[in-house]
Short mmCIF file of C-alpha atoms in Angstrom, two decimals:
data_model
loop_
_atom_site.label_atom_id
_atom_site.label_comp_id
_atom_site.label_asym_id
_atom_site.label_seq_id
_atom_site.Cartn_x
_atom_site.Cartn_y
_atom_site.Cartn_z
CA MET A 104 15.02 206.30 37.18
CA ILE A 105 12.29 205.45 39.71
CA PRO A 106 8.84 205.27 38.06
CA THR A 107 6.63 207.61 40.08
CA SER A 108 3.01 208.74 40.09
CA ALA A 109 1.81 212.32 39.80
CA LYS A 110 2.04 212.71 43.60
CA GLY A 111 5.51 211.20 43.85
CA PHE A 112 4.65 207.73 45.16
CA LEU A 113 6.14 204.67 43.52
CA SER A 114 3.88 204.28 40.51
CA PRO A 115 1.06 201.71 40.64
CA GLN A 116 2.39 200.49 37.28
CA ALA A 117 6.10 200.55 38.24
CA TYR A 118 8.26 198.23 36.11
CA GLY A 119 5.13 196.86 34.43
CA LEU A 120 4.04 195.21 37.68
CA ARG A 121 0.49 194.46 38.74
CA ASN A 122 -0.61 196.56 41.71
CA HIS A 123 -2.36 195.57 44.97
CA ILE A 124 -0.03 192.95 46.40
CA CYS A 125 -0.90 190.74 49.36
CA MET A 126 1.49 189.28 51.93
CA ILE A 127 1.04 185.54 52.56
CA PRO A 128 2.94 184.58 55.74
CA CYS A 129 3.95 180.92 55.82
CA GLY A 130 4.23 179.88 59.45
CA GLY A 131 4.45 182.02 62.56
CA LEU A 132 5.79 182.30 66.05
CA LEU A 133 3.33 179.71 67.34
CA GLY A 134 3.01 176.20 65.97
CA ASP A 135 -0.63 176.63 64.91
CA ALA A 136 0.16 179.45 62.46
CA ASN A 137 -0.80 178.74 58.87
CA GLN A 138 2.23 177.33 57.04
CA TYR A 139 0.82 175.69 53.93
CA TRP A 140 -1.91 177.59 52.08
CA THR A 141 -4.73 175.71 50.36
CA LYS A 142 -6.91 176.69 47.42
CA ASP A 143 -9.88 177.36 49.68
CA GLN A 144 -7.80 179.67 51.87
CA LEU A 145 -6.33 181.60 48.95
CA LEU A 146 -9.52 181.89 46.92
CA PRO A 147 -10.92 185.04 48.65
CA TYR A 148 -7.55 186.75 48.18
CA ALA A 149 -7.37 186.08 44.46
CA LYS A 150 -11.11 186.42 43.83
CA TYR A 151 -13.85 188.62 45.23
CA VAL A 152 -16.24 186.06 46.71
CA VAL A 153 -19.69 186.90 48.08
CA ASN A 154 -22.20 184.25 49.19
CA ASN A 155 -19.92 181.54 47.77
CA GLN A 156 -20.06 183.19 44.35
CA ILE A 157 -16.97 184.51 42.53
CA ILE A 158 -17.81 188.07 41.47
CA ASP A 159 -14.49 189.57 40.37
CA ASN A 160 -10.72 189.52 40.93
CA MET A 161 -9.10 190.81 44.12
CA PHE A 162 -5.34 191.00 44.68
CA LYS A 163 -3.13 191.06 41.61
CA GLY A 164 0.06 189.88 43.30
CA PHE A 165 1.27 187.82 46.24
CA ILE A 166 4.34 187.69 48.46
CA PHE A 167 5.02 184.30 50.03
CA ASN A 168 6.97 185.08 53.19
CA GLY A 169 8.71 182.20 54.95
CA ILE A 170 8.50 182.47 58.75
CA ARG A 171 9.49 178.94 59.73
CA ALA A 172 9.82 175.56 58.04
CA ARG A 173 10.11 173.37 61.16
CA GLU A 174 9.46 173.68 64.87
CA LYS A 175 11.63 176.10 66.87
CA HIS A 176 13.78 177.05 63.87
CA PHE A 177 12.89 180.49 62.54
CA ILE A 178 13.65 181.87 59.09
CA TYR A 179 12.05 185.21 59.92
CA PRO A 180 14.76 187.17 61.78
CA LEU A 181 12.65 188.83 64.50
CA PHE A 182 11.59 185.43 65.88
CA VAL A 183 15.06 183.92 66.13
CA GLY A 184 15.27 184.79 69.84
CA PHE A 185 12.37 182.40 70.51
CA GLY A 186 14.15 179.40 68.99
CA GLU A 187 17.09 178.58 66.78
CA PRO A 188 18.37 180.50 63.75
CA SER A 189 17.63 178.73 60.49
CA ASP A 190 20.24 176.56 58.79
CA ILE A 191 20.59 174.90 55.41
CA THR A 192 17.87 172.36 56.25
CA ASP A 193 15.32 175.11 56.93
CA TRP A 194 16.26 177.00 53.78
CA LEU A 195 15.81 173.91 51.63
CA LEU A 196 12.51 173.10 53.34
CA TRP A 197 11.29 176.63 52.56
CA ALA A 198 12.21 176.29 48.89
CA ASP A 199 10.48 172.89 48.74
CA ALA A 200 7.37 174.11 50.59
CA LEU A 201 6.66 176.75 47.98
CA PHE A 202 6.13 174.04 45.34
CA LEU A 203 4.19 171.44 47.32
CA PRO A 204 1.35 169.82 45.32
CA ASN A 205 -2.01 171.58 45.80
CA LEU A 206 -0.50 174.08 48.24
CA ASN A 207 1.14 177.52 48.21
CA LEU A 208 2.21 178.38 44.62
CA ASN A 209 0.30 175.47 43.13
CA ALA A 210 -2.82 176.44 45.06
CA LEU A 211 -2.52 180.06 43.93
CA ALA A 212 -2.08 179.03 40.31
CA ASP A 213 -5.27 176.95 40.56
CA VAL A 214 -7.39 179.82 41.91
CA ALA A 215 -5.86 182.58 39.75
CA GLY A 216 -8.09 181.72 36.82
CA ASN A 217 -7.64 183.45 33.50
CA GLU A 218 -5.91 186.54 34.91
CA LYS A 219 -2.25 186.02 35.81
CA ARG A 220 -0.89 187.08 39.20
CA ASP A 221 2.50 188.45 40.16
CA VAL A 222 4.48 186.37 42.64
CA TRP A 223 7.30 187.33 45.00
CA VAL A 224 9.07 185.12 47.55
CA SER A 225 11.11 186.02 50.61
CA ILE A 226 14.82 185.28 50.81
CA PRO A 227 15.72 183.59 54.11
CA TYR A 228 17.63 186.09 56.21
CA PRO A 229 21.23 184.99 56.92
CA HIS A 230 21.20 185.70 60.65
CA PRO A 231 24.60 186.46 62.22
CA PHE A 232 23.68 184.16 65.13
CA GLN A 233 24.17 181.21 62.74
CA LYS A 234 27.83 180.18 62.83
CA SER A 235 27.39 176.75 61.23
CA PHE A 236 24.83 177.10 58.43
CA GLY A 237 25.78 174.00 56.45
CA THR A 238 27.97 173.08 53.54
CA VAL A 239 27.77 175.16 50.35
CA GLY A 240 30.49 174.97 47.73
CA GLY A 241 32.51 172.57 49.84
CA ARG A 242 32.62 174.84 52.91
CA VAL A 243 30.59 175.14 56.11
CA LEU A 244 29.33 178.71 56.04
CA ASN A 245 29.62 181.01 59.06
CA PHE A 246 27.23 183.98 59.08
CA LEU A 247 29.62 186.09 61.10
CA LEU A 248 31.31 186.58 57.72
CA GLU A 249 29.58 188.76 55.13
CA ASP A 250 30.96 186.77 52.19
CA ASP A 251 29.51 183.56 53.67
CA ARG A 252 26.14 185.24 54.17
CA LEU A 253 26.14 186.38 50.56
CA GLU A 254 27.19 182.93 49.35
CA ALA A 255 24.26 181.35 51.20
CA VAL A 256 21.72 183.81 49.78
CA LYS A 257 23.03 183.42 46.22
CA TRP A 258 22.87 179.64 46.62
CA TRP A 259 19.25 179.79 47.87
CA ILE A 260 18.14 182.11 45.07
CA ASP A 261 19.59 179.66 42.57
CA GLN A 262 17.87 176.76 44.36
CA PHE A 263 14.52 178.54 44.09
CA LEU A 264 14.96 179.48 40.44
CA VAL A 265 15.83 175.88 39.51
CA ARG A 266 12.55 174.77 41.08
CA TRP A 267 10.60 177.60 39.46
CA ASN A 268 11.93 176.74 36.00
CA LYS A 269 11.13 173.05 36.50
CA ASN A 270 7.52 173.84 37.44
CA ALA A 271 6.61 175.24 34.04
CA HIS A 272 2.89 174.58 34.59
CA LEU A 273 2.86 177.48 37.09
CA HIS A 274 4.01 179.95 34.45
CA GLN A 275 0.61 179.92 32.74
CA ASN A 276 -1.10 181.60 35.69
CA LEU A 277 1.76 183.16 37.66
CA ASP A 278 4.48 185.67 36.77
CA PHE A 279 7.46 185.39 39.09
CA ARG A 280 8.73 188.93 39.69
CA GLY A 281 11.42 188.72 42.32
CA PHE A 282 12.57 188.41 45.91
CA LEU A 283 11.72 190.08 49.21
CA TRP A 284 14.38 191.13 51.72
CA GLN A 285 12.82 190.09 55.04
CA ARG A 286 14.10 192.53 57.65
CA GLU A 287 12.07 195.72 58.08
CA ALA A 288 15.21 197.67 59.03
CA ILE A 289 18.63 197.55 57.39
CA ASP A 290 21.43 198.88 59.59
CA ALA A 291 24.88 199.91 58.48
CA ASN A 292 26.19 196.37 58.94
CA ASP A 293 23.62 194.95 56.52
CA GLU A 294 23.58 197.69 53.87
CA PRO A 295 26.60 196.34 51.91
CA LEU A 296 25.14 192.82 52.02
CA ALA A 297 21.71 193.98 50.84
CA ALA A 298 23.32 195.84 47.94
CA ARG A 299 25.36 192.78 46.94
CA VAL A 300 22.28 190.54 47.18
CA ASN A 301 20.35 192.94 44.94
CA GLU A 302 23.14 192.85 42.39
CA TRP A 303 22.78 189.06 42.25
CA ILE A 304 18.99 189.32 41.97
CA HIS A 305 19.30 191.71 39.04
CA LYS A 306 21.90 189.48 37.43
CA LYS A 307 19.29 186.73 37.49
CA GLY A 308 16.80 188.98 35.70
CA CYS A 309 14.56 189.50 38.74
CA LEU A 310 13.45 192.45 40.86
CA SER A 311 14.04 193.08 44.55
CA MET A 312 11.51 194.26 47.14
CA TRP A 313 11.82 195.69 50.65
CA LEU A 314 9.01 196.47 53.11
CA PRO A 315 10.57 198.75 55.75
CA ASN A 316 8.94 200.44 58.70
CA TYR A 317 8.58 204.21 58.45
CA GLY A 318 11.63 205.74 60.15
CA SER A 319 13.61 202.51 60.26
CA PHE A 320 17.33 202.16 59.61
CA GLY A 321 18.27 202.50 55.97
CA VAL A 322 14.88 203.52 54.64
CA ILE A 323 16.09 206.69 52.92
CA ASN A 324 18.80 204.64 51.18
CA TRP A 325 16.43 202.10 49.65
CA ASN A 326 17.23 203.02 46.07
CA THR A 327 21.00 203.30 46.52
CA MET A 328 20.98 199.76 47.98
CA GLY A 329 19.49 198.56 44.71
CA PHE A 330 15.90 197.80 45.71
CA ASP A 331 13.37 198.18 42.92
CA VAL A 332 10.16 198.14 44.94
CA THR A 333 9.87 199.57 48.45
CA ALA A 334 6.59 200.03 50.34
CA VAL A 335 6.54 201.65 53.78
CA ASN A 336 4.74 200.36 56.87
CA THR A 337 3.30 203.38 58.72
CA ASN A 338 3.57 201.71 62.18
CA TYR A 339 -0.08 202.62 62.79
CA THR A 340 -2.27 199.91 64.33
CA GLY A 341 -4.79 201.94 66.33
CA ASN A 342 -4.04 200.89 69.91
CA THR A 343 -0.54 202.26 70.45
CA SER A 344 1.01 205.71 70.88
CA TYR A 345 1.35 205.97 67.09
CA ASP A 346 -1.91 207.64 66.08
CA TYR A 347 -3.56 208.03 62.65
CA LYS A 348 -1.20 210.91 61.83
CA TRP A 349 1.51 208.32 61.21
CA ILE A 350 -0.39 207.35 58.07
CA GLN A 351 -0.16 210.98 56.97
CA TYR A 352 3.52 211.28 57.93
CA SER A 353 4.37 208.05 56.12
CA SER A 354 2.51 209.10 52.99
CA LEU A 355 4.43 212.39 52.89
CA PHE A 356 7.68 210.45 53.24
CA SER A 357 6.64 207.95 50.58
CA ALA A 358 5.74 210.71 48.13
CA ALA A 359 9.07 212.47 48.77
CA TYR A 360 11.21 209.32 48.53
CA HIS A 361 9.13 207.61 45.85
CA THR A 362 8.10 204.49 47.73
CA GLY A 363 4.85 202.58 47.88
CA MET A 364 2.62 202.22 50.94
CA GLN A 365 1.48 199.30 53.07
CA MET A 366 -2.16 198.74 54.05
CA ILE A 367 -2.63 196.96 57.39
CA TRP A 368 -5.70 195.14 58.73
CA GLY A 369 -4.68 193.15 61.77
CA LYS A 370 -6.12 191.33 64.77
CA GLY A 371 -4.90 191.48 68.36
CA LEU A 372 -4.36 193.83 71.28
CA ILE A 373 -2.49 196.51 69.34
CA TYR A 374 -5.13 196.68 66.59
CA SER A 375 -8.19 198.89 67.10
CA ASP A 376 -11.60 198.10 65.65
CA ASN A 377 -11.30 200.87 63.05
CA HIS A 378 -7.61 201.06 62.15
CA HIS A 379 -8.20 199.54 58.70
CA LEU A 380 -10.89 202.15 58.00
CA ASP A 381 -8.34 204.87 58.81
CA TYR A 382 -5.99 203.48 56.16
CA TRP A 383 -8.77 203.39 53.57
CA ASN A 384 -10.25 206.77 54.51
CA LEU A 385 -6.88 208.52 54.49
CA GLY A 386 -5.99 206.89 51.19
CA LEU A 387 -8.68 208.90 49.42
CA ALA A 388 -7.81 211.84 47.17
CA ALA A 389 -9.23 214.28 49.74
CA HIS A 390 -6.51 213.19 52.17
CA CYS A 391 -3.26 211.45 51.15
CA GLY A 392 -4.34 210.09 47.76
CA PHE A 393 -2.43 206.81 47.82
CA MET A 394 -5.48 204.67 46.99
CA THR A 395 -5.01 205.38 43.29
CA GLU A 396 -1.55 207.00 43.18
CA SER A 397 0.69 204.44 44.89
CA TYR A 398 1.96 200.90 44.59
CA LEU A 399 0.25 199.17 47.52
CA VAL A 400 1.12 196.12 49.63
CA TYR A 401 -1.50 194.66 52.01
CA GLN A 402 -0.90 192.74 55.23
CA PHE A 403 -3.42 190.98 57.49
CA PRO A 404 -1.52 190.20 60.71
CA ASN A 405 -2.94 187.35 62.81
CA GLN A 406 -5.93 186.71 60.56
CA ARG A 407 -6.98 185.37 57.16
CA LEU A 408 -9.41 186.66 54.55
CA ASP A 409 -11.25 183.35 54.25
CA VAL A 410 -12.26 183.86 57.89
CA LEU A 411 -12.77 187.63 57.64
CA MET A 412 -15.12 187.36 54.67
CA LYS A 413 -17.47 185.27 56.84
CA SER A 414 -17.16 187.25 60.08
CA ASN A 415 -16.97 190.76 58.59
CA LEU A 416 -18.45 190.72 55.11
CA VAL A 417 -19.14 194.47 55.12
CA ASP A 418 -15.46 195.36 55.48
CA TYR A 419 -14.42 192.63 53.04
CA VAL A 420 -16.66 194.40 50.51
CA ARG A 421 -15.09 197.74 51.45
CA LEU A 422 -11.64 196.25 50.93
CA TYR A 423 -12.68 195.20 47.43
CA THR A 424 -13.90 198.72 46.64
CA PHE A 425 -10.58 200.15 47.88
CA ILE A 426 -8.62 197.81 45.61
CA LYS A 427 -10.81 198.88 42.71
CA GLY A 428 -10.44 202.58 43.49
CA LEU A 429 -14.16 202.91 44.25
CA TYR A 430 -14.03 203.19 48.04
CA GLN A 431 -16.01 205.97 49.73
CA ARG A 432 -15.26 207.34 53.18
CA VAL A 433 -16.74 205.46 56.13
CA GLU A 434 -17.61 207.38 59.29
CA TYR A 435 -17.42 205.82 62.75
CA PRO A 436 -18.00 207.18 66.28
CA GLY A 437 -15.09 209.31 67.46
CA ILE A 438 -13.33 209.52 64.11
CA PRO A 439 -10.40 211.90 64.81
CA TYR A 440 -10.03 213.60 61.41
CA ASN A 441 -12.31 215.62 59.12
#
């Protein structure tokens, strides 16, 4: 049975998890994207920092999402067309990168302090473009075959868990919760694979997460595919044809299908100056109510909080109040809703 809140969203306390989860992308389409996260970069995510002083905690959980592990080889499926699909070398590099000294998981453990954080990691997507992945179990795997794709994913999950168990010092400050399925849409060809992967994840005693786009393939089948935690991206960024009502539409869907919600604060041409305020305003009880009623996942496309806290301290403070359930509506010129 799906643990839900009073309004029908996936409960903020679902499966005993900590709420307010932040996506940490490792790498990007361009070579200068942040791939290895340091303690200084992660500190304002884990802690509420004002004027170089730690005031309180911030995010209670983190998703480390592998985009690339070497130049022109992409783990993240949507970027594969700009380079080469990942192979066994990239998958091993991703597993190794998570445990680098003073970086990524080790950096997060150092800044977590006395309050433990939940951790999730992305499974590399077995892209069908890859016909010669590498040798697993004495065979060169071909991702045109579903069984080979499953074999590769099971192998990688086991590789990660071996490393996690060996790094026992991380367990004091971090709780590993499970694995993220990377693609935001799951079509009919991938649904059986996703379900089989989730069976393996559960067999290992872990949970599975999916972060689909509102209206994407497979989204209404998230539970039947075996996902435990699903949080919907509204598709709203402020400077496209998808207006603020998509937050409302997505919240109605999420309440009906018992998913969580994603909070977006991005940088770039498609992101308006006030799109993040729309998420926070519409999350209030007077509107959609997901601020306190839903499991929430936060993404910061094309920017980092250690930079934002210096360039936009006011909204960094507002973000903190939203996480704490204390946020109050912010007006801005031309706001399109009452």
